[in-house]
Amino acid sequence: EADIYQTPRYLVIGTGKKITLECSQTMGHDKMYWYQQDPGMELHLIHYSYGVNSTEKGDLSSESTVSRIRTEHFPLTLESARPSHTSQYLCATSSGSLLVQFFGPGTRLTVL
Amino acid sequence: EDKVVQSPLSLVVHEGDTVTLNCSYEVTNFRSLLWYKQEKKAPTFLFMLTSSGIEKKSGRLSSILDKKELSSILNITATQTGDSAIYLCAVNSGGSNYKLTFGKGTLLTVNP
């Protein structure tokens, strides 16, 4: 079944830890995106990729990094987590010239 | 910088009421406007409106794009408690850009 998977769904960690948020998809889509969303606020694009070995920073500055080595996988890494990184992180995909993006279930990150 | 403004930010109604949610935008090169419904976690796609498709309808939900007024409305008739969610509006500004700019959303609460 075509779907978007994000792991972990919830993560509570201490300051200074390195973390990787996983996003994988079986949608067969070429484009992938990472959004950050705080409660009551807009989704802000932090990274996107239009294909393998292609990554770009989004409109919201972020200390995270991403990689796109395989079409179906788009992990996001924080080298040293801080309380300001506490947020919900949503992964999305889209295909070809279609503008509709489909979202994964999200990861709720809390940094203590 | 692209901008999307939604109103109201929150709305409480009773089951059976009809609601109208608003979205206005300022973008450099409008290509499409999308509506999403966000319940507990991931936004789910509702409609996409473009210059060639300014009105969409699905069951009790319908949406209209007004390119002259740079706005869109989302109507929900005969509301049900299951309609309670955050409704997000997003705009794409075209070209080779597949990114979406989101508004803050309207939190709709439908009481029995």
mmCIF file of C-alpha atoms in Angstrom:
data_model
loop_
_atom_site.group_PDB
_atom_site.id
_atom_site.type_symbol
_atom_site.label_atom_id
_atom_site.label_comp_id
_atom_site.label_asym_id
_atom_site.label_seq_id
_atom_site.Cartn_x
_atom_site.Cartn_y
_atom_site.Cartn_z
ATOM 1 C CA GLU A 1 0.000 0.000 0.000
ATOM 2 C CA ALA A 2 1.314 3.448 -0.918
ATOM 3 C CA ASP A 3 2.157 5.346 2.224
ATOM 4 C CA ILE A 4 4.529 7.703 4.039
ATOM 5 C CA TYR A 5 6.210 6.512 7.226
ATOM 6 C CA GLN A 6 7.842 8.571 9.931
ATOM 7 C CA THR A 7 9.754 7.240 12.907
ATOM 8 C CA PRO A 8 9.811 7.751 15.757
ATOM 9 C CA ARG A 9 6.335 9.181 16.260
ATOM 10 C CA TYR A 10 7.333 10.679 19.621
ATOM 11 C CA LEU A 11 10.807 11.445 20.938
ATOM 12 C CA VAL A 12 11.917 13.005 24.221
ATOM 13 C CA ILE A 13 15.649 13.585 24.529
ATOM 14 C CA GLY A 14 18.144 15.681 26.428
ATOM 15 C CA THR A 15 20.010 18.734 25.200
ATOM 16 C CA GLY A 16 23.125 18.034 23.146
ATOM 17 C CA LYS A 17 22.059 14.661 21.773
ATOM 18 C CA LYS A 18 22.322 13.823 18.092
ATOM 19 C CA ILE A 19 19.056 12.624 16.570
ATOM 20 C CA THR A 20 17.807 11.444 13.209
ATOM 21 C CA LEU A 21 14.161 11.612 12.226
ATOM 22 C CA GLU A 22 13.299 9.044 9.593
ATOM 23 C CA CYS A 23 10.957 9.520 6.654
ATOM 24 C CA SER A 24 10.348 6.841 4.055
ATOM 25 C CA GLN A 25 7.712 6.487 1.372
ATOM 26 C CA THR A 26 6.233 3.843 -0.887
ATOM 27 C CA MET A 27 4.285 6.438 -2.887
ATOM 28 C CA GLY A 28 6.775 6.327 -5.757
ATOM 29 C CA HIS A 29 7.081 10.123 -5.562
ATOM 30 C CA ASP A 30 10.217 11.983 -6.622
ATOM 31 C CA LYS A 31 9.873 15.079 -4.401
ATOM 32 C CA MET A 32 10.121 15.115 -0.613
ATOM 33 C CA TYR A 33 9.786 17.854 1.986
ATOM 34 C CA TRP A 34 10.309 18.493 5.695
ATOM 35 C CA TYR A 35 8.080 20.926 7.571
ATOM 36 C CA GLN A 36 8.241 22.199 11.143
ATOM 37 C CA GLN A 37 4.994 23.071 12.900
ATOM 38 C CA ASP A 38 4.579 24.646 16.341
ATOM 39 C CA PRO A 39 1.134 24.582 18.024
ATOM 40 C CA GLY A 40 -1.203 27.150 16.502
ATOM 41 C CA MET A 41 1.351 28.139 13.892
ATOM 42 C CA GLU A 42 1.854 27.615 10.176
ATOM 43 C CA LEU A 43 3.737 24.756 8.642
ATOM 44 C CA HIS A 44 7.182 26.080 7.767
ATOM 45 C CA LEU A 45 9.262 24.399 5.071
ATOM 46 C CA ILE A 46 12.762 23.640 6.378
ATOM 47 C CA HIS A 47 14.156 21.297 3.670
ATOM 48 C CA TYR A 48 13.135 19.857 0.334
ATOM 49 C CA SER A 49 14.443 17.537 -2.326
ATOM 50 C CA TYR A 50 13.400 17.192 -5.944
ATOM 51 C CA GLY A 51 15.293 13.941 -6.444
ATOM 52 C CA VAL A 52 18.209 11.748 -5.432
ATOM 53 C CA ASN A 53 21.325 13.714 -4.401
ATOM 54 C CA SER A 54 19.342 16.966 -4.551
ATOM 55 C CA THR A 55 18.570 18.863 -1.334
ATOM 56 C CA GLU A 56 17.743 22.488 -0.642
ATOM 57 C CA LYS A 57 17.054 24.585 2.422
ATOM 58 C CA GLY A 58 13.510 25.824 2.840
ATOM 59 C CA ASP A 59 12.095 29.168 3.849
ATOM 60 C CA LEU A 60 12.641 28.692 7.587
ATOM 61 C CA SER A 61 16.235 28.591 8.728
ATOM 62 C CA SER A 62 17.007 25.344 10.490
ATOM 63 C CA GLU A 63 20.089 23.848 12.120
ATOM 64 C CA SER A 64 19.076 20.424 10.844
ATOM 65 C CA THR A 65 20.532 18.674 7.803
ATOM 66 C CA VAL A 66 19.035 16.195 5.351
ATOM 67 C CA SER A 67 20.202 13.682 2.791
ATOM 68 C CA ARG A 68 18.580 11.984 -0.205
ATOM 69 C CA ILE A 69 20.605 8.964 -1.207
ATOM 70 C CA ARG A 70 17.601 6.858 -2.154
ATOM 71 C CA THR A 71 14.354 8.016 -3.735
ATOM 72 C CA GLU A 72 12.216 6.592 -0.962
ATOM 73 C CA HIS A 73 14.230 7.825 2.027
ATOM 74 C CA PHE A 74 14.711 11.405 3.330
ATOM 75 C CA PRO A 75 16.134 11.481 6.878
ATOM 76 C CA LEU A 76 16.552 14.668 8.903
ATOM 77 C CA THR A 77 19.423 14.983 11.400
ATOM 78 C CA LEU A 78 20.052 17.333 14.309
ATOM 79 C CA GLU A 79 23.692 17.137 15.413
ATOM 80 C CA SER A 80 23.085 18.707 18.821
ATOM 81 C CA ALA A 81 19.485 19.055 19.914
ATOM 82 C CA ARG A 82 18.366 22.104 21.911
ATOM 83 C CA PRO A 83 15.064 22.999 23.621
ATOM 84 C CA SER A 84 14.356 25.442 20.751
ATOM 85 C CA HIS A 85 14.113 22.403 18.442
ATOM 86 C CA THR A 86 11.040 21.181 20.303
ATOM 87 C CA SER A 87 8.310 20.986 17.664
ATOM 88 C CA GLN A 88 6.367 18.710 15.350
ATOM 89 C CA TYR A 89 8.206 17.635 12.211
ATOM 90 C CA LEU A 90 6.145 16.601 9.189
ATOM 91 C CA CYS A 91 7.459 14.846 6.099
ATOM 92 C CA ALA A 92 5.624 15.199 2.773
ATOM 93 C CA THR A 93 5.942 13.947 -0.798
ATOM 94 C CA SER A 94 4.710 14.973 -4.230
ATOM 95 C CA SER A 95 5.026 13.598 -7.724
ATOM 96 C CA GLY A 96 6.136 15.105 -11.023
ATOM 97 C CA SER A 97 4.454 18.386 -11.863
ATOM 98 C CA LEU A 98 1.558 17.802 -9.476
ATOM 99 C CA LEU A 99 1.447 20.352 -6.675
ATOM 100 C CA VAL A 100 -0.497 18.269 -4.164
ATOM 101 C CA GLN A 101 1.690 17.190 -1.267
ATOM 102 C CA PHE A 102 0.865 14.158 0.862
ATOM 103 C CA PHE A 103 1.913 14.091 4.485
ATOM 104 C CA GLY A 104 3.290 11.499 6.848
ATOM 105 C CA PRO A 105 1.979 11.143 10.432
ATOM 106 C CA GLY A 106 4.663 13.414 11.909
ATOM 107 C CA THR A 107 7.236 13.190 14.694
ATOM 108 C CA ARG A 108 6.639 15.086 17.925
ATOM 109 C CA LEU A 109 10.093 16.054 19.271
ATOM 110 C CA THR A 110 10.663 17.333 22.795
ATOM 111 C CA VAL A 111 14.152 18.427 23.847
ATOM 112 C CA LEU A 112 14.632 18.862 27.567
ATOM 113 C CA GLU B 1 7.625 36.996 0.098
ATOM 114 C CA ASP B 2 4.479 34.901 -0.388
ATOM 115 C CA LYS B 3 1.810 35.355 2.248
ATOM 116 C CA VAL B 4 -1.346 33.401 3.139
ATOM 117 C CA VAL B 5 -3.861 34.670 5.709
ATOM 118 C CA GLN B 6 -6.766 32.618 7.021
ATOM 119 C CA SER B 7 -9.799 33.775 8.951
ATOM 120 C CA PRO B 8 -11.236 33.228 11.398
ATOM 121 C CA LEU B 9 -8.435 31.588 13.384
ATOM 122 C CA SER B 10 -10.987 29.613 15.359
ATOM 123 C CA LEU B 11 -14.688 28.912 15.128
ATOM 124 C CA VAL B 12 -17.160 27.014 17.321
ATOM 125 C CA VAL B 13 -20.474 25.833 15.846
ATOM 126 C CA HIS B 14 -23.223 23.326 16.550
ATOM 127 C CA GLU B 15 -23.870 20.207 14.524
ATOM 128 C CA GLY B 16 -25.952 21.003 11.464
ATOM 129 C CA ASP B 17 -24.626 24.538 11.053
ATOM 130 C CA THR B 18 -23.037 25.740 7.822
ATOM 131 C CA VAL B 19 -19.585 27.318 8.042
ATOM 132 C CA THR B 20 -17.454 29.389 5.686
ATOM 133 C CA LEU B 21 -13.700 29.550 6.105
ATOM 134 C CA ASN B 22 -11.652 32.228 4.370
ATOM 135 C CA CYS B 23 -8.210 32.315 2.828
ATOM 136 C CA SER B 24 -6.526 35.305 1.196
ATOM 137 C CA TYR B 25 -3.108 35.326 -0.426
ATOM 138 C CA GLU B 26 -0.376 37.539 -1.783
ATOM 139 C CA VAL B 27 2.009 35.710 -4.104
ATOM 140 C CA THR B 28 4.230 36.792 -6.950
ATOM 141 C CA ASN B 29 2.970 34.315 -9.525
ATOM 142 C CA PHE B 30 -0.120 32.390 -8.461
ATOM 143 C CA ARG B 31 -0.367 28.823 -9.679
ATOM 144 C CA SER B 32 -2.705 26.976 -7.330
ATOM 145 C CA LEU B 33 -4.433 27.064 -3.952
ATOM 146 C CA LEU B 34 -4.881 23.955 -1.827
ATOM 147 C CA TRP B 35 -7.060 23.130 1.167
ATOM 148 C CA TYR B 36 -6.069 20.532 3.765
ATOM 149 C CA LYS B 37 -7.782 19.128 6.850
ATOM 150 C CA GLN B 38 -5.539 18.464 9.846
ATOM 151 C CA GLU B 39 -6.884 16.319 12.629
ATOM 152 C CA LYS B 40 -4.541 14.879 15.218
ATOM 153 C CA LYS B 41 -1.404 14.733 13.149
ATOM 154 C CA ALA B 42 -0.983 14.755 9.382
ATOM 155 C CA PRO B 43 -2.788 17.165 7.053
ATOM 156 C CA THR B 44 -4.971 15.374 4.522
ATOM 157 C CA PHE B 45 -5.658 16.851 1.107
ATOM 158 C CA LEU B 46 -9.138 18.198 0.336
ATOM 159 C CA PHE B 47 -9.077 20.344 -2.808
ATOM 160 C CA MET B 48 -6.805 22.053 -5.280
ATOM 161 C CA LEU B 49 -8.002 25.137 -7.155
ATOM 162 C CA THR B 50 -6.318 26.665 -10.175
ATOM 163 C CA SER B 51 -7.169 29.186 -12.868
ATOM 164 C CA SER B 52 -8.751 26.367 -14.861
ATOM 165 C CA GLY B 53 -10.614 24.867 -11.914
ATOM 166 C CA ILE B 54 -12.003 27.545 -9.652
ATOM 167 C CA GLU B 55 -14.736 25.518 -7.968
ATOM 168 C CA LYS B 56 -14.589 22.084 -6.362
ATOM 169 C CA LYS B 57 -17.154 20.061 -4.436
ATOM 170 C CA SER B 58 -17.062 16.826 -2.516
ATOM 171 C CA GLY B 59 -20.061 15.827 -0.469
ATOM 172 C CA ARG B 60 -20.769 18.526 2.112
ATOM 173 C CA LEU B 61 -17.531 20.383 1.371
ATOM 174 C CA SER B 62 -17.058 22.873 -1.421
ATOM 175 C CA SER B 63 -14.507 25.518 -2.298
ATOM 176 C CA ILE B 64 -14.332 28.490 -4.628
ATOM 177 C CA LEU B 65 -11.355 30.491 -5.852
ATOM 178 C CA ASP B 66 -11.740 34.213 -6.532
ATOM 179 C CA LYS B 67 -8.659 35.229 -8.522
ATOM 180 C CA LYS B 68 -9.778 38.815 -8.726
ATOM 181 C CA GLU B 69 -10.036 39.137 -4.937
ATOM 182 C CA LEU B 70 -7.002 36.843 -4.379
ATOM 183 C CA SER B 71 -8.982 34.675 -2.031
ATOM 184 C CA SER B 72 -10.780 31.403 -1.552
ATOM 185 C CA ILE B 73 -13.546 30.101 0.675
ATOM 186 C CA LEU B 74 -14.183 26.624 2.014
ATOM 187 C CA ASN B 75 -17.813 25.841 2.803
ATOM 188 C CA ILE B 76 -18.984 23.002 4.986
ATOM 189 C CA THR B 77 -22.731 22.377 5.132
ATOM 190 C CA ALA B 78 -24.608 20.335 7.753
ATOM 191 C CA THR B 79 -21.503 20.131 9.933
ATOM 192 C CA GLN B 80 -20.802 17.012 11.995
ATOM 193 C CA THR B 81 -18.568 16.492 15.025
ATOM 194 C CA GLY B 82 -16.158 14.643 12.727
ATOM 195 C CA ASP B 83 -15.557 17.897 10.871
ATOM 196 C CA SER B 84 -13.752 19.250 13.934
ATOM 197 C CA ALA B 85 -10.185 19.896 12.803
ATOM 198 C CA ILE B 86 -7.748 22.567 11.682
ATOM 199 C CA TYR B 87 -8.342 23.575 8.064
ATOM 200 C CA LEU B 88 -5.194 24.712 6.286
ATOM 201 C CA CYS B 89 -4.910 26.810 3.143
ATOM 202 C CA ALA B 90 -1.723 26.708 1.059
ATOM 203 C CA VAL B 91 -0.605 28.461 -2.108
ATOM 204 C CA ASN B 92 1.948 27.623 -4.768
ATOM 205 C CA SER B 93 3.587 30.476 -6.612
ATOM 206 C CA GLY B 94 4.544 28.593 -9.741
ATOM 207 C CA GLY B 95 7.518 28.401 -12.040
ATOM 208 C CA SER B 96 9.800 25.489 -11.276
ATOM 209 C CA ASN B 97 8.900 25.917 -7.645
ATOM 210 C CA TYR B 98 6.855 23.120 -6.135
ATOM 211 C CA LYS B 99 6.881 24.614 -2.649
ATOM 212 C CA LEU B 100 3.699 25.477 -0.749
ATOM 213 C CA THR B 101 3.197 28.476 1.549
ATOM 214 C CA PHE B 102 0.727 27.695 4.341
ATOM 215 C CA GLY B 103 -1.579 29.887 6.376
ATOM 216 C CA LYS B 104 -1.968 29.435 10.143
ATOM 217 C CA GLY B 105 -5.185 27.510 9.706
ATOM 218 C CA THR B 106 -8.708 27.780 11.086
ATOM 219 C CA LEU B 107 -9.529 25.627 14.113
ATOM 220 C CA LEU B 108 -13.118 24.435 13.675
ATOM 221 C CA THR B 109 -14.921 22.887 16.630
ATOM 222 C CA VAL B 110 -18.315 21.299 16.003
ATOM 223 C CA ASN B 111 -20.304 20.637 19.174
ATOM 224 C CA PRO B 112 -23.099 18.047 19.322
#
